[in-house]
């Protein structure tokens, strides 16, 4: 059982996006199967029913396909507007607008798929009066939107616990380690040697020298170390204010690199460049940061 759990954790850590979509697909497919069974059973009770089994299957699974096609943009929207305690009215309005766009997209793709199949079978699909049916579909879609949003937030929380979340040793786990993108902080002059990582029910330290590169990700900075990613709640500017003296240099608006991990550098005619790390990672070098990077490498 322990080896099975270990394999599952490693799979989630290695393929987080693929795992998320697989779980999402299974949820949608099982829910559709239950709805098909319910609809078919209900119509079987009526001797006069002319419903064929393929019809509820088409109705439900066209909705599944439509939802999956909409999901990349939907999850992007959730990432841009995560649930927070501040500005609840603004969040409500944003997610209300998001739910309307999701419903219109979902219904449009779903009806198109159903029409194609009906036409292929020599029949016509009747959606019904537009205003009435759109309202009916939105009532279902807004609830689905809420479920997907809560599920997305929960999945990110669980993943952060499986992956391990990093914290500064001199801050509490729940506090933000930065004061903004300006990089100003009471601890900005300190160069930490370690970061604290909390993973499930364990705590351990990772050396700053073992971090190959940093990646800004919304309200977090991802610390890439030995093939693993540890998110830390901070801005890249504030983190760099602490790590400038530890051999790190910013190479892109959202990236910084540990100079000791650089294997080779190539430049393009446009002024941009590419950095190859000894761990096999390729990072872009923006011409905006190229001169500072060259100075840091030469020093």
Short mmCIF file of C-alpha atoms in Angstrom, two decimals:
data_model
loop_
_atom_site.label_atom_id
_atom_site.label_comp_id
_atom_site.label_asym_id
_atom_site.label_seq_id
_atom_site.Cartn_x
_atom_site.Cartn_y
_atom_site.Cartn_z
CA UNK A 1 0.00 0.00 0.00
CA UNK A 2 2.86 2.35 0.84
CA UNK A 3 4.56 1.79 -2.53
CA UNK A 4 1.24 2.37 -4.29
CA UNK A 5 0.72 5.64 -2.45
CA UNK A 6 4.30 6.67 -3.24
CA UNK A 7 3.76 5.95 -6.94
CA UNK A 8 0.56 7.99 -6.94
CA UNK A 9 2.26 10.96 -5.27
CA UNK A 10 5.16 10.80 -7.72
CA UNK A 11 2.76 10.61 -10.68
CA UNK A 12 0.84 13.68 -9.46
CA UNK A 13 4.08 15.59 -8.89
CA UNK A 14 5.43 14.71 -12.32
CA UNK A 15 2.23 15.18 -14.34
CA UNK A 16 0.04 17.61 -12.36
CA UNK A 17 -1.84 19.06 -15.35
CA UNK A 18 -2.44 15.67 -16.98
CA UNK A 19 -3.61 14.25 -13.65
CA UNK A 20 -6.00 17.15 -13.19
CA UNK A 21 -7.56 16.67 -16.61
CA UNK A 22 -7.86 12.90 -16.11
CA UNK A 23 -9.66 13.38 -12.80
CA UNK A 24 -11.88 16.05 -14.36
CA UNK A 25 -12.72 13.79 -17.32
CA UNK A 26 -13.56 10.85 -15.02
CA UNK A 27 -15.82 13.08 -12.94
CA UNK A 28 -17.67 14.33 -16.02
CA UNK A 29 -17.91 10.86 -17.61
CA UNK A 30 -19.29 9.21 -14.45
CA UNK A 31 -21.77 12.03 -13.90
CA UNK A 32 -22.92 11.72 -17.54
CA UNK A 33 -23.34 7.95 -17.19
CA UNK A 34 -25.53 8.44 -14.10
CA UNK A 35 -27.66 11.02 -15.94
CA UNK A 36 -28.04 8.74 -18.99
CA UNK A 37 -29.14 5.89 -16.75
CA UNK A 38 -31.65 8.09 -14.93
CA UNK A 39 -33.15 9.51 -18.13
CA UNK A 40 -33.36 6.11 -19.81
CA UNK A 41 -34.96 4.46 -16.76
CA UNK A 42 -37.52 7.24 -16.42
CA UNK A 43 -38.58 6.99 -20.07
CA UNK A 44 -38.75 3.20 -19.90
CA UNK A 45 -41.60 3.56 -17.41
CA UNK A 46 -43.73 5.16 -20.13
CA UNK A 47 -44.88 2.55 -22.68
CA UNK A 48 -45.52 5.32 -25.23
CA UNK A 49 -41.97 6.69 -25.01
CA UNK A 50 -40.09 6.65 -28.32
CA UNK A 51 -36.77 7.63 -26.79
CA UNK A 52 -33.78 5.68 -28.13
CA UNK A 53 -30.77 4.94 -25.93
CA UNK A 54 -28.35 6.83 -28.16
CA UNK A 55 -30.28 10.07 -27.64
CA UNK A 56 -29.63 10.60 -23.89
CA UNK A 57 -26.10 9.31 -24.46
CA UNK A 58 -25.58 11.97 -27.12
CA UNK A 59 -27.15 14.68 -24.96
CA UNK A 60 -24.96 13.95 -21.96
CA UNK A 61 -21.67 13.18 -23.65
CA UNK A 62 -21.90 16.13 -26.02
CA UNK A 63 -22.06 18.19 -22.84
CA UNK A 64 -18.96 16.37 -21.55
CA UNK A 65 -17.01 17.06 -24.74
CA UNK A 66 -18.12 20.69 -24.74
CA UNK A 67 -17.07 21.15 -21.12
CA UNK A 68 -13.66 19.59 -21.79
CA UNK A 69 -13.11 21.91 -24.76
CA UNK A 70 -13.99 24.90 -22.58
CA UNK A 71 -11.94 23.74 -19.59
CA UNK A 72 -8.51 25.20 -20.54
CA UNK A 73 -9.95 28.72 -20.66
CA UNK A 74 -12.10 28.00 -17.62
CA UNK A 75 -9.12 26.89 -15.51
CA UNK A 76 -7.08 29.83 -16.78
CA UNK A 77 -9.86 32.11 -15.56
CA UNK A 78 -9.87 30.39 -12.16
CA UNK A 79 -6.10 30.84 -11.91
CA UNK A 80 -6.37 34.55 -12.72
CA UNK A 81 -9.18 35.07 -10.21
CA UNK A 82 -8.72 32.68 -7.26
CA UNK A 83 -11.11 32.77 -4.32
CA UNK A 84 -9.90 35.30 -1.74
CA UNK A 85 -11.31 37.07 1.28
CA UNK A 86 -10.67 40.59 -0.01
CA UNK A 87 -12.92 42.41 -2.50
CA UNK A 88 -15.83 39.93 -2.37
CA UNK A 89 -18.13 42.08 -4.54
CA UNK A 90 -15.51 42.33 -7.28
CA UNK A 91 -14.90 38.59 -7.15
CA UNK A 92 -18.63 37.90 -7.33
CA UNK A 93 -19.03 40.11 -10.41
CA UNK A 94 -15.99 38.58 -12.12
CA UNK A 95 -17.16 35.02 -11.53
CA UNK A 96 -20.71 35.94 -12.52
CA UNK A 97 -19.36 37.20 -15.85
CA UNK A 98 -17.21 34.08 -16.12
CA UNK A 99 -20.18 31.80 -15.53
CA UNK A 100 -22.19 33.55 -18.28
CA UNK A 101 -19.34 33.21 -20.80
CA UNK A 102 -18.81 29.59 -19.79
CA UNK A 103 -22.51 28.79 -20.22
CA UNK A 104 -22.75 30.46 -23.64
CA UNK A 105 -19.62 28.64 -24.85
CA UNK A 106 -20.73 25.33 -23.39
CA UNK A 107 -24.20 25.53 -24.92
CA UNK A 108 -22.91 26.71 -28.31
CA UNK A 109 -20.46 23.81 -28.69
CA UNK A 110 -22.92 21.28 -27.23
CA UNK A 111 -25.76 22.24 -29.59
CA UNK A 112 -23.39 22.22 -32.57
CA UNK A 113 -22.22 18.69 -31.75
CA UNK A 114 -25.77 17.43 -31.29
CA UNK A 115 -26.90 19.03 -34.56
CA UNK A 116 -24.05 17.38 -36.46
CA UNK A 117 -24.86 13.92 -35.10
CA UNK A 118 -28.62 14.31 -35.72
CA UNK A 119 -27.92 15.52 -39.25
CA UNK A 120 -25.55 12.59 -39.85
CA UNK A 121 -28.36 10.25 -38.77
CA UNK A 122 -30.82 11.96 -41.13
CA UNK A 123 -32.73 13.90 -38.49
CA UNK A 124 -32.92 17.43 -37.07
CA UNK A 125 -32.03 18.49 -33.54
CA UNK A 126 -34.49 20.94 -32.00
CA UNK A 127 -32.95 23.04 -29.23
CA UNK A 128 -36.20 24.82 -28.41
CA UNK A 129 -37.02 28.51 -27.80
CA UNK A 130 -33.66 30.24 -27.41
CA UNK A 131 -34.37 32.47 -24.39
CA UNK A 132 -36.07 29.71 -22.42
CA UNK A 133 -33.45 27.07 -23.18
CA UNK A 134 -30.52 29.41 -22.51
CA UNK A 135 -31.97 30.27 -19.11
CA UNK A 136 -32.55 26.57 -18.40
CA UNK A 137 -28.98 25.69 -19.39
CA UNK A 138 -27.51 28.61 -17.43
CA UNK A 139 -29.24 27.41 -14.25
CA UNK A 140 -27.31 24.16 -14.60
CA UNK A 141 -24.10 25.72 -15.85
CA UNK A 142 -23.80 28.27 -13.05
CA UNK A 143 -23.99 25.46 -10.51
CA UNK A 144 -21.40 23.49 -12.49
CA UNK A 145 -19.22 26.61 -12.58
CA UNK A 146 -19.34 26.89 -8.78
CA UNK A 147 -18.52 23.18 -8.36
CA UNK A 148 -15.61 23.42 -10.82
CA UNK A 149 -14.26 26.57 -9.14
CA UNK A 150 -14.35 25.00 -5.66
CA UNK A 151 -12.87 21.78 -7.02
CA UNK A 152 -10.07 23.72 -8.71
CA UNK A 153 -9.23 25.55 -5.49
CA UNK A 154 -9.28 22.30 -3.52
CA UNK A 155 -7.10 20.53 -6.10
CA UNK A 156 -4.50 23.31 -5.95
CA UNK A 157 -4.47 23.12 -2.15
CA UNK A 158 -4.02 19.33 -2.16
CA UNK A 159 -1.33 19.56 -4.83
CA UNK A 160 0.59 22.16 -2.81
CA UNK A 161 0.56 19.76 0.14
CA UNK A 162 1.73 16.82 -1.99
CA UNK A 163 4.37 18.89 -3.74
CA UNK A 164 5.51 20.72 -0.63
CA UNK A 165 5.24 24.46 -0.05
CA UNK A 166 8.25 26.61 0.81
CA UNK A 167 8.42 29.29 3.47
CA UNK A 168 11.07 31.62 4.76
CA UNK A 169 12.49 30.43 8.06
CA UNK A 170 11.83 33.76 9.75
CA UNK A 171 8.14 34.02 8.72
CA UNK A 172 5.02 32.20 9.77
CA UNK A 173 3.62 29.65 7.29
CA UNK A 174 0.48 31.61 6.64
CA UNK A 175 2.08 35.02 6.12
CA UNK A 176 3.02 36.58 2.82
CA UNK A 177 6.79 36.87 2.59
CA UNK A 178 6.71 40.04 0.50
CA UNK A 179 5.25 43.50 0.62
CA UNK A 180 4.71 43.94 -3.10
CA UNK A 181 6.43 43.80 -6.46
CA UNK A 182 8.72 46.64 -5.52
CA UNK A 183 10.85 44.14 -3.65
CA UNK A 184 10.93 46.14 -0.43
CA UNK A 185 10.84 44.08 2.72
CA UNK A 186 12.16 44.25 6.23
CA UNK A 187 14.27 41.15 5.49
CA UNK A 188 15.42 42.20 2.02
CA UNK A 189 19.06 42.54 3.14
CA UNK A 190 19.20 39.03 4.54
CA UNK A 191 20.43 36.21 2.33
CA UNK A 192 18.84 33.00 3.60
CA UNK A 193 20.80 29.78 3.36
CA UNK A 194 17.74 27.56 3.51
CA UNK A 195 14.00 27.58 2.94
CA UNK A 196 11.56 25.61 5.04
CA UNK A 197 9.40 23.16 3.09
CA UNK A 198 6.16 21.78 4.52
CA UNK A 199 5.01 18.64 2.75
CA UNK A 200 2.02 16.73 4.09
CA UNK A 201 2.84 16.22 7.79
CA UNK A 202 6.62 16.69 7.44
CA UNK A 203 8.94 19.67 7.49
CA UNK A 204 12.45 19.82 6.08
CA UNK A 205 14.97 22.27 4.66
CA UNK A 206 16.18 22.89 1.12
CA UNK A 207 19.48 24.65 0.51
CA UNK A 208 19.33 27.87 -1.48
CA UNK A 209 22.33 26.55 -3.40
CA UNK A 210 20.24 23.57 -4.57
CA UNK A 211 17.69 25.84 -6.24
CA UNK A 212 18.45 25.97 -9.97
CA UNK A 213 15.96 28.63 -11.01
CA UNK A 214 12.98 30.70 -9.87
CA UNK A 215 9.69 31.14 -11.70
CA UNK A 216 6.99 33.72 -10.95
CA UNK A 217 3.52 32.17 -10.87
CA UNK A 218 0.78 34.59 -9.84
CA UNK A 219 1.09 35.27 -6.11
CA UNK A 220 3.79 32.60 -5.80
CA UNK A 221 7.38 32.00 -6.77
CA UNK A 222 8.18 28.42 -7.77
CA UNK A 223 11.53 27.20 -6.47
CA UNK A 224 12.92 24.58 -8.88
CA UNK A 225 15.28 22.23 -7.05
CA UNK A 226 16.48 18.76 -8.11
CA UNK A 227 13.54 18.14 -10.41
CA UNK A 228 10.94 19.27 -7.86
CA UNK A 229 8.91 22.46 -7.63
CA UNK A 230 8.23 24.20 -4.32
CA UNK A 231 5.79 27.14 -4.47
CA UNK A 232 6.48 30.00 -2.06
CA UNK A 233 4.04 32.84 -1.48
CA UNK A 234 6.09 35.86 -2.55
CA UNK A 235 6.84 38.04 -5.52
CA UNK A 236 9.88 37.40 -7.69
CA UNK A 237 11.16 40.92 -7.02
CA UNK A 238 11.03 40.45 -3.25
CA UNK A 239 12.67 37.02 -3.49
CA UNK A 240 15.46 38.38 -5.69
CA UNK A 241 16.09 41.19 -3.21
CA UNK A 242 17.11 38.44 -0.80
CA UNK A 243 18.92 36.13 -3.21
CA UNK A 244 20.95 38.63 -5.25
CA UNK A 245 23.89 37.99 -2.93
CA UNK A 246 23.46 34.21 -3.27
CA UNK A 247 24.37 33.97 -6.94
CA UNK A 248 20.92 34.48 -8.49
CA UNK A 249 20.22 36.80 -11.39
CA UNK A 250 16.99 37.79 -13.07
CA UNK A 251 16.90 36.84 -16.76
CA UNK A 252 13.26 37.43 -17.64
CA UNK A 253 10.20 39.24 -16.30
CA UNK A 254 9.09 36.01 -14.63
CA UNK A 255 12.38 34.06 -14.32
CA UNK A 256 15.64 34.14 -12.36
CA UNK A 257 18.53 31.70 -12.50
CA UNK A 258 21.19 30.37 -10.15
CA UNK A 259 24.40 31.29 -11.98
CA UNK A 260 26.20 28.19 -10.76
CA UNK A 261 23.76 26.00 -12.73
CA UNK A 262 24.42 27.64 -16.11
CA UNK A 263 25.88 25.27 -18.70
CA UNK A 264 25.83 27.44 -21.83
CA UNK A 265 24.41 30.69 -23.22
CA UNK A 266 23.36 31.53 -26.76
CA UNK A 267 22.27 34.89 -28.19
CA UNK A 268 19.90 35.71 -31.02
CA UNK A 269 19.99 38.55 -33.54
CA UNK A 270 16.86 40.01 -31.91
CA UNK A 271 18.80 40.66 -28.71
CA UNK A 272 17.15 37.89 -26.74
CA UNK A 273 18.95 34.73 -25.74
CA UNK A 274 18.67 31.24 -24.33
CA UNK A 275 20.27 29.76 -21.22
CA UNK A 276 20.94 26.03 -20.86
CA UNK A 277 21.19 24.74 -17.30
CA UNK A 278 23.16 21.73 -16.13
CA UNK A 279 19.88 20.16 -15.00
CA UNK A 280 18.68 20.11 -18.63
CA UNK A 281 16.31 23.10 -18.40
CA UNK A 282 16.25 25.80 -21.09
CA UNK A 283 15.40 29.33 -19.98
CA UNK A 284 14.77 32.39 -22.16
CA UNK A 285 17.02 35.42 -21.66
CA UNK A 286 15.18 38.68 -22.26
CA UNK A 287 17.15 41.52 -23.79
CA UNK A 288 15.73 43.75 -21.03
CA UNK A 289 17.85 41.84 -18.49
CA UNK A 290 20.75 40.87 -20.77
CA UNK A 291 23.24 43.55 -19.69
CA UNK A 292 22.67 42.96 -15.97
CA UNK A 293 22.99 39.23 -16.61
CA UNK A 294 26.28 39.65 -18.47
CA UNK A 295 27.61 41.79 -15.64
CA UNK A 296 26.59 39.19 -13.06
CA UNK A 297 28.23 36.36 -15.01
CA UNK A 298 31.45 38.36 -15.49
CA UNK A 299 31.73 39.34 -11.82
#
